[in-house]
mmCIF file of C-alpha atoms in Angstrom:
data_model
loop_
_atom_site.group_PDB
_atom_site.id
_atom_site.type_symbol
_atom_site.label_atom_id
_atom_site.label_comp_id
_atom_site.label_asym_id
_atom_site.label_seq_id
_atom_site.Cartn_x
_atom_site.Cartn_y
_atom_site.Cartn_z
ATOM 1 C CA UNK V 1 137.307 66.377 100.183
ATOM 2 C CA UNK V 2 138.810 67.815 103.628
ATOM 3 C CA UNK V 3 138.925 63.822 104.475
ATOM 4 C CA UNK V 4 140.878 62.585 101.541
ATOM 5 C CA UNK V 5 143.736 64.972 102.024
ATOM 6 C CA UNK V 6 144.565 63.618 105.354
ATOM 7 C CA UNK V 7 144.504 60.587 107.230
ATOM 8 C CA UNK V 8 147.189 58.639 105.489
ATOM 9 C CA UNK V 9 146.694 55.395 106.370
ATOM 10 C CA UNK V 10 143.220 55.278 105.008
ATOM 11 C CA UNK V 11 142.411 55.556 101.713
ATOM 12 C CA UNK V 12 140.522 53.071 99.975
ATOM 13 C CA UNK V 13 142.094 53.672 96.142
ATOM 14 C CA UNK V 14 142.791 49.776 94.906
ATOM 15 C CA UNK V 15 145.386 48.188 95.870
ATOM 16 C CA UNK V 16 149.331 49.584 96.740
ATOM 17 C CA UNK V 17 151.439 48.571 94.108
ATOM 18 C CA UNK V 18 154.771 49.768 95.370
ATOM 19 C CA UNK V 19 155.842 46.623 97.538
ATOM 20 C CA UNK V 20 154.916 44.666 94.487
ATOM 21 C CA UNK V 21 157.333 47.070 92.198
ATOM 22 C CA UNK V 22 159.770 46.506 94.517
ATOM 23 C CA UNK V 23 159.573 43.007 94.585
ATOM 24 C CA UNK V 24 159.595 42.527 90.934
ATOM 25 C CA UNK V 25 162.611 45.487 90.365
ATOM 26 C CA UNK V 26 164.506 43.103 92.695
ATOM 27 C CA UNK V 27 163.637 40.416 90.526
ATOM 28 C CA UNK V 28 164.647 42.164 87.913
ATOM 29 C CA UNK V 29 168.210 43.035 89.057
ATOM 30 C CA UNK V 30 169.024 39.489 89.953
ATOM 31 C CA UNK V 31 168.083 38.185 86.570
ATOM 32 C CA UNK V 32 169.856 41.247 84.489
ATOM 33 C CA UNK V 33 173.075 40.454 86.746
ATOM 34 C CA UNK V 34 173.039 36.871 86.273
ATOM 35 C CA UNK V 35 172.489 36.808 82.012
ATOM 36 C CA UNK V 36 174.488 39.995 80.680
ATOM 37 C CA UNK V 37 178.008 38.213 81.413
ATOM 38 C CA UNK V 38 177.489 35.140 78.959
ATOM 39 C CA UNK V 39 179.325 35.806 76.183
ATOM 40 C CA UNK V 40 177.206 34.158 73.421
ATOM 41 C CA UNK V 41 179.349 33.030 70.054
ATOM 42 C CA UNK V 42 176.541 34.561 67.864
ATOM 43 C CA UNK V 43 176.970 31.674 64.998
ATOM 44 C CA UNK V 44 174.635 28.557 64.443
ATOM 45 C CA UNK V 45 177.069 25.440 64.409
ATOM 46 C CA UNK V 46 175.694 21.573 64.616
ATOM 47 C CA UNK V 47 176.817 19.871 67.841
ATOM 48 C CA UNK V 48 177.183 16.892 67.767
ATOM 49 C CA UNK V 49 175.651 14.103 69.408
ATOM 50 C CA UNK V 50 176.268 12.809 72.945
ATOM 51 C CA UNK V 51 174.879 10.482 75.778
ATOM 52 C CA UNK V 52 177.479 11.576 78.624
ATOM 53 C CA UNK V 53 177.403 15.044 78.240
ATOM 54 C CA UNK V 54 176.887 17.398 81.326
ATOM 55 C CA UNK V 55 175.321 20.518 81.867
ATOM 56 C CA UNK V 56 178.289 23.053 82.570
ATOM 57 C CA UNK V 57 176.497 26.085 84.938
ATOM 58 C CA UNK V 58 179.580 27.949 84.697
ATOM 59 C CA UNK V 59 180.431 27.911 80.928
ATOM 60 C CA UNK V 60 179.752 31.499 80.259
ATOM 61 C CA UNK V 61 182.594 31.928 78.029
ATOM 62 C CA UNK V 62 181.089 30.156 74.654
ATOM 63 C CA UNK V 63 183.856 29.898 71.079
ATOM 64 C CA UNK V 64 182.849 28.373 68.435
ATOM 65 C CA UNK V 65 184.342 26.495 65.657
ATOM 66 C CA UNK V 66 182.865 26.125 62.218
ATOM 67 C CA UNK V 67 182.899 23.443 59.551
ATOM 68 C CA UNK V 68 185.627 25.408 57.417
ATOM 69 C CA UNK V 69 187.839 26.651 60.946
ATOM 70 C CA UNK V 70 186.091 29.727 61.295
ATOM 71 C CA UNK V 71 186.507 31.089 65.112
ATOM 72 C CA UNK V 72 183.587 33.153 66.469
ATOM 73 C CA UNK V 73 182.899 34.807 70.015
ATOM 74 C CA UNK V 74 181.078 36.916 71.235
ATOM 75 C CA UNK V 75 179.040 37.866 67.924
ATOM 76 C CA UNK V 76 182.133 37.849 66.235
ATOM 77 C CA UNK V 77 184.428 36.403 63.580
ATOM 78 C CA UNK V 78 188.123 36.640 65.392
ATOM 79 C CA UNK V 79 191.262 35.072 64.438
ATOM 80 C CA UNK V 80 193.178 32.426 66.058
ATOM 81 C CA UNK V 81 195.536 34.735 67.449
ATOM 82 C CA UNK V 82 192.917 36.966 69.306
ATOM 83 C CA UNK V 83 191.337 34.061 71.453
ATOM 84 C CA UNK V 84 193.858 34.269 73.627
ATOM 85 C CA UNK V 85 193.774 37.874 74.293
ATOM 86 C CA UNK V 86 190.058 38.218 74.411
ATOM 87 C CA UNK V 87 189.839 34.911 77.219
ATOM 88 C CA UNK V 88 192.758 36.601 79.397
ATOM 89 C CA UNK V 89 190.289 40.170 79.209
ATOM 90 C CA UNK V 90 187.069 38.260 80.227
ATOM 91 C CA UNK V 91 188.934 35.671 82.800
ATOM 92 C CA UNK V 92 189.952 38.710 84.979
ATOM 93 C CA UNK V 93 186.478 40.440 84.772
ATOM 94 C CA UNK V 94 184.943 36.972 86.053
ATOM 95 C CA UNK V 95 187.365 34.142 87.040
ATOM 96 C CA UNK V 96 185.052 31.841 87.934
ATOM 97 C CA UNK V 97 184.009 31.731 84.426
ATOM 98 C CA UNK V 98 184.577 28.484 82.172
ATOM 99 C CA UNK V 99 185.260 27.859 78.466
ATOM 100 C CA UNK V 100 182.871 26.016 76.309
ATOM 101 C CA UNK V 101 184.204 25.231 73.082
ATOM 102 C CA UNK V 102 181.001 24.774 70.707
ATOM 103 C CA UNK V 103 182.483 23.121 67.904
ATOM 104 C CA UNK V 104 180.422 21.743 64.312
ATOM 105 C CA UNK V 105 180.624 18.047 63.495
ATOM 106 C CA UNK V 106 182.328 18.699 60.648
ATOM 107 C CA UNK V 107 185.000 20.678 61.693
ATOM 108 C CA UNK V 108 188.941 19.203 62.110
ATOM 109 C CA UNK V 109 190.223 18.198 65.339
ATOM 110 C CA UNK V 110 192.850 20.020 64.930
ATOM 111 C CA UNK V 111 191.338 23.529 65.077
ATOM 112 C CA UNK V 112 189.530 22.367 68.249
ATOM 113 C CA UNK V 113 192.639 21.610 70.041
ATOM 114 C CA UNK V 114 194.583 24.911 68.456
ATOM 115 C CA UNK V 115 191.393 26.947 70.215
ATOM 116 C CA UNK V 116 192.123 24.969 73.566
ATOM 117 C CA UNK V 117 195.677 25.381 73.738
ATOM 118 C CA UNK V 118 195.040 28.969 73.483
ATOM 119 C CA UNK V 119 192.437 28.748 76.109
ATOM 120 C CA UNK V 120 194.684 27.158 78.551
ATOM 121 C CA UNK V 121 197.760 29.684 77.399
ATOM 122 C CA UNK V 122 195.070 32.191 78.447
ATOM 123 C CA UNK V 123 194.768 30.938 82.252
ATOM 124 C CA UNK V 124 191.810 28.793 82.253
ATOM 125 C CA UNK V 125 192.293 25.123 82.347
ATOM 126 C CA UNK V 126 188.364 24.083 82.491
ATOM 127 C CA UNK V 127 187.410 23.483 78.933
ATOM 128 C CA UNK V 128 184.926 21.530 77.463
ATOM 129 C CA UNK V 129 183.689 20.782 74.027
ATOM 130 C CA UNK V 130 179.731 21.372 73.251
ATOM 131 C CA UNK V 131 177.816 18.024 72.718
ATOM 132 C CA UNK V 132 174.269 17.624 72.475
ATOM 133 C CA UNK V 133 172.908 15.539 74.918
ATOM 134 C CA UNK V 134 169.299 15.082 73.691
ATOM 135 C CA UNK V 135 169.854 13.787 70.107
ATOM 136 C CA UNK V 136 172.659 11.305 71.579
ATOM 137 C CA UNK V 137 172.743 8.035 69.274
ATOM 138 C CA UNK V 138 176.224 6.964 70.435
ATOM 139 C CA UNK S 1 130.585 59.571 100.099
ATOM 140 C CA UNK S 2 128.179 59.036 97.089
ATOM 141 C CA UNK S 3 131.112 61.071 94.932
ATOM 142 C CA UNK S 4 133.761 58.097 95.925
ATOM 143 C CA UNK S 5 132.177 55.177 95.401
ATOM 144 C CA UNK S 6 131.649 55.900 91.980
ATOM 145 C CA UNK S 7 133.794 54.338 89.347
ATOM 146 C CA UNK S 8 137.337 56.526 89.362
ATOM 147 C CA UNK S 9 139.208 55.517 86.609
ATOM 148 C CA UNK S 10 140.831 58.965 86.034
ATOM 149 C CA UNK S 11 142.593 61.356 88.547
ATOM 150 C CA UNK S 12 141.798 59.534 92.221
ATOM 151 C CA UNK S 13 144.924 62.506 93.668
ATOM 152 C CA UNK S 14 146.779 59.838 95.358
ATOM 153 C CA UNK S 15 150.169 59.858 94.445
ATOM 154 C CA UNK S 16 151.373 58.564 90.817
ATOM 155 C CA UNK S 17 149.892 55.712 89.528
ATOM 156 C CA UNK S 18 152.686 52.592 89.595
ATOM 157 C CA UNK S 19 150.887 50.012 87.357
ATOM 158 C CA UNK S 20 152.497 51.535 83.903
ATOM 159 C CA UNK S 21 155.609 51.182 85.631
ATOM 160 C CA UNK S 22 154.883 47.430 87.320
ATOM 161 C CA UNK S 23 153.673 46.371 83.662
ATOM 162 C CA UNK S 24 157.016 47.755 81.750
ATOM 163 C CA UNK S 25 159.244 46.236 84.769
ATOM 164 C CA UNK S 26 157.163 42.845 84.305
ATOM 165 C CA UNK S 27 157.933 42.589 80.747
ATOM 166 C CA UNK S 28 161.086 43.628 81.466
ATOM 167 C CA UNK S 29 161.904 40.832 83.977
ATOM 168 C CA UNK S 30 159.922 37.995 81.991
ATOM 169 C CA UNK S 31 162.186 38.877 79.023
ATOM 170 C CA UNK S 32 165.554 38.325 81.236
ATOM 171 C CA UNK S 33 163.825 35.205 82.975
ATOM 172 C CA UNK S 34 163.168 33.560 79.247
ATOM 173 C CA UNK S 35 166.732 34.370 78.252
ATOM 174 C CA UNK S 36 168.245 33.365 80.946
ATOM 175 C CA UNK S 37 167.139 29.815 80.872
ATOM 176 C CA UNK S 38 167.682 29.004 77.059
ATOM 177 C CA UNK S 39 172.057 30.046 77.213
ATOM 178 C CA UNK S 40 173.240 26.921 79.083
ATOM 179 C CA UNK S 41 175.519 24.888 77.272
ATOM 180 C CA UNK S 42 176.447 21.226 77.897
ATOM 181 C CA UNK S 43 179.088 19.589 77.167
ATOM 182 C CA UNK S 44 182.236 16.924 77.979
ATOM 183 C CA UNK S 45 185.372 17.923 79.777
ATOM 184 C CA UNK S 46 188.802 16.956 78.250
ATOM 185 C CA UNK S 47 192.123 17.010 79.562
ATOM 186 C CA UNK S 48 195.131 19.131 76.953
ATOM 187 C CA UNK S 49 198.700 17.083 77.412
ATOM 188 C CA UNK S 50 200.718 20.197 79.503
ATOM 189 C CA UNK S 51 203.970 19.316 77.394
ATOM 190 C CA UNK S 52 204.798 16.533 75.424
ATOM 191 C CA UNK S 53 207.020 15.002 77.691
ATOM 192 C CA UNK S 54 204.122 14.045 79.468
ATOM 193 C CA UNK S 55 202.095 12.954 76.684
ATOM 194 C CA UNK S 56 204.894 10.728 76.172
ATOM 195 C CA UNK S 57 205.774 9.576 79.268
ATOM 196 C CA UNK S 58 201.944 8.531 79.834
ATOM 197 C CA UNK S 59 201.571 6.394 76.530
ATOM 198 C CA UNK S 60 203.096 3.098 78.336
ATOM 199 C CA UNK S 61 199.766 3.136 80.495
ATOM 200 C CA UNK S 62 197.237 4.602 79.451
ATOM 201 C CA UNK S 63 194.701 3.377 76.696
ATOM 202 C CA UNK S 64 195.145 4.619 73.123
ATOM 203 C CA UNK S 65 192.406 5.882 71.086
ATOM 204 C CA UNK S 66 193.887 6.934 66.976
ATOM 205 C CA UNK S 67 191.099 8.697 65.368
ATOM 206 C CA UNK S 68 192.598 8.913 61.299
ATOM 207 C CA UNK S 69 191.889 11.959 59.352
ATOM 208 C CA UNK S 70 189.107 9.702 57.240
ATOM 209 C CA UNK S 71 187.244 9.110 61.003
ATOM 210 C CA UNK S 72 188.371 5.390 61.183
ATOM 211 C CA UNK S 73 188.805 4.589 64.513
ATOM 212 C CA UNK S 74 191.854 2.666 66.151
ATOM 213 C CA UNK S 75 192.325 0.877 69.027
ATOM 214 C CA UNK S 76 195.070 -1.432 69.650
ATOM 215 C CA UNK S 77 196.032 -1.402 65.988
ATOM 216 C CA UNK S 78 192.277 -2.634 64.894
ATOM 217 C CA UNK S 79 190.143 -0.456 63.298
ATOM 218 C CA UNK S 80 187.035 -0.509 65.337
ATOM 219 C CA UNK S 81 183.310 0.712 64.988
ATOM 220 C CA UNK S 82 182.382 3.923 66.926
ATOM 221 C CA UNK S 83 179.724 2.162 68.675
ATOM 222 C CA UNK S 84 182.820 -0.813 69.425
ATOM 223 C CA UNK S 85 184.585 1.847 71.846
ATOM 224 C CA UNK S 86 183.148 1.472 74.815
ATOM 225 C CA UNK S 87 183.439 -2.224 74.595
ATOM 226 C CA UNK S 88 186.923 -2.072 73.905
ATOM 227 C CA UNK S 89 187.852 0.717 76.655
ATOM 228 C CA UNK S 90 185.467 -1.512 79.081
ATOM 229 C CA UNK S 91 188.104 -4.556 78.701
ATOM 230 C CA UNK S 92 191.465 -2.962 78.411
ATOM 231 C CA UNK S 93 190.408 -0.437 81.800
ATOM 232 C CA UNK S 94 189.220 -3.683 83.260
ATOM 233 C CA UNK S 95 192.610 -5.255 82.755
ATOM 234 C CA UNK S 96 194.187 -1.887 84.212
ATOM 235 C CA UNK S 97 191.909 0.002 85.966
ATOM 236 C CA UNK S 98 193.662 2.791 86.675
ATOM 237 C CA UNK S 99 194.569 3.661 83.318
ATOM 238 C CA UNK S 100 193.435 7.304 81.760
ATOM 239 C CA UNK S 101 192.580 7.078 78.130
ATOM 240 C CA UNK S 102 194.529 8.920 75.503
ATOM 241 C CA UNK S 103 192.822 10.147 72.058
ATOM 242 C CA UNK S 104 195.496 10.726 69.457
ATOM 243 C CA UNK S 105 193.510 12.783 66.918
ATOM 244 C CA UNK S 106 195.051 13.385 63.394
ATOM 245 C CA UNK S 107 194.788 16.749 62.197
ATOM 246 C CA UNK S 108 191.704 16.681 60.136
ATOM 247 C CA UNK S 109 189.831 14.350 62.289
ATOM 248 C CA UNK S 110 186.315 15.564 62.268
ATOM 249 C CA UNK S 111 185.014 16.830 65.461
ATOM 250 C CA UNK S 112 182.050 14.848 65.303
ATOM 251 C CA UNK S 113 183.837 11.343 65.632
ATOM 252 C CA UNK S 114 186.167 12.657 68.157
ATOM 253 C CA UNK S 115 182.782 13.645 70.508
ATOM 254 C CA UNK S 116 181.299 10.294 69.577
ATOM 255 C CA UNK S 117 184.636 8.400 71.190
ATOM 256 C CA UNK S 118 184.506 10.903 74.381
ATOM 257 C CA UNK S 119 181.057 10.056 74.978
ATOM 258 C CA UNK S 120 181.693 6.705 74.363
ATOM 259 C CA UNK S 121 185.107 6.018 76.503
ATOM 260 C CA UNK S 122 182.415 8.297 79.591
ATOM 261 C CA UNK S 123 180.214 4.972 78.686
ATOM 262 C CA UNK S 124 183.073 2.782 79.571
ATOM 263 C CA UNK S 125 183.341 4.342 82.882
ATOM 264 C CA UNK S 126 186.552 6.164 82.086
ATOM 265 C CA UNK S 127 186.808 9.758 82.821
ATOM 266 C CA UNK S 128 190.216 10.797 82.522
ATOM 267 C CA UNK S 129 190.592 11.556 79.084
ATOM 268 C CA UNK S 130 193.620 13.220 77.432
ATOM 269 C CA UNK S 131 193.124 14.767 74.299
ATOM 270 C CA UNK S 132 196.350 14.946 71.941
ATOM 271 C CA UNK S 133 196.422 15.838 68.209
ATOM 272 C CA UNK S 134 199.097 14.787 65.517
ATOM 273 C CA UNK S 135 200.166 15.697 62.155
#
């Protein structure tokens, strides 16, 4: 028992988990930081298919337009006039984020255009319309 | 020494046991990895006219595609099928290679048709697309 109390470098009690824990916590912090800023729309819409749709890695602000013209953002149903203030605030927080409008197949082009104009007024010029690259039938 | 060889699955008295914390942290890590992968969106980028004057000025150069309320697509005063948009855009951009495409959609035109047209124009080789709506 005496020899177990001192001699800090040779204690044969299994693997030392501390370095693995350090590494895992670092990875965890990285993933928390990269994921927590995506603003999901919070509503299911049927995206139109498009073969040439490209992945938008910085498209973190998602605005959904439903077939009846309802606008959803950050899991809440919002009015058109609220889009500008919300986007302005988020644009100040993270200036590199771009907007992806997830519009339903049956939604009207006028509603999408109005949302795009509000986003542009809020200062984000890179706006794209979401499409499903896999279901592309042309 | 005999006593230390025995299986000591409780109180080995060498600091805190980190294994439960590691389990918990690994579970959190897996959760965040999974959510990080699945939220990426794919999309098509279109321009909006910055002002009405510019829109009218560009009319002469750009290829116009009109989408009506009922989903019909008109190019060059002819109604065309959605699959024929690509061929028409290829033909017109061969005549005038620098021209972009101006999509004039009526207010109630379905977005599905709009995205289809944008997709077809991309396939036709034109990526400079401006999207405008009319009453």
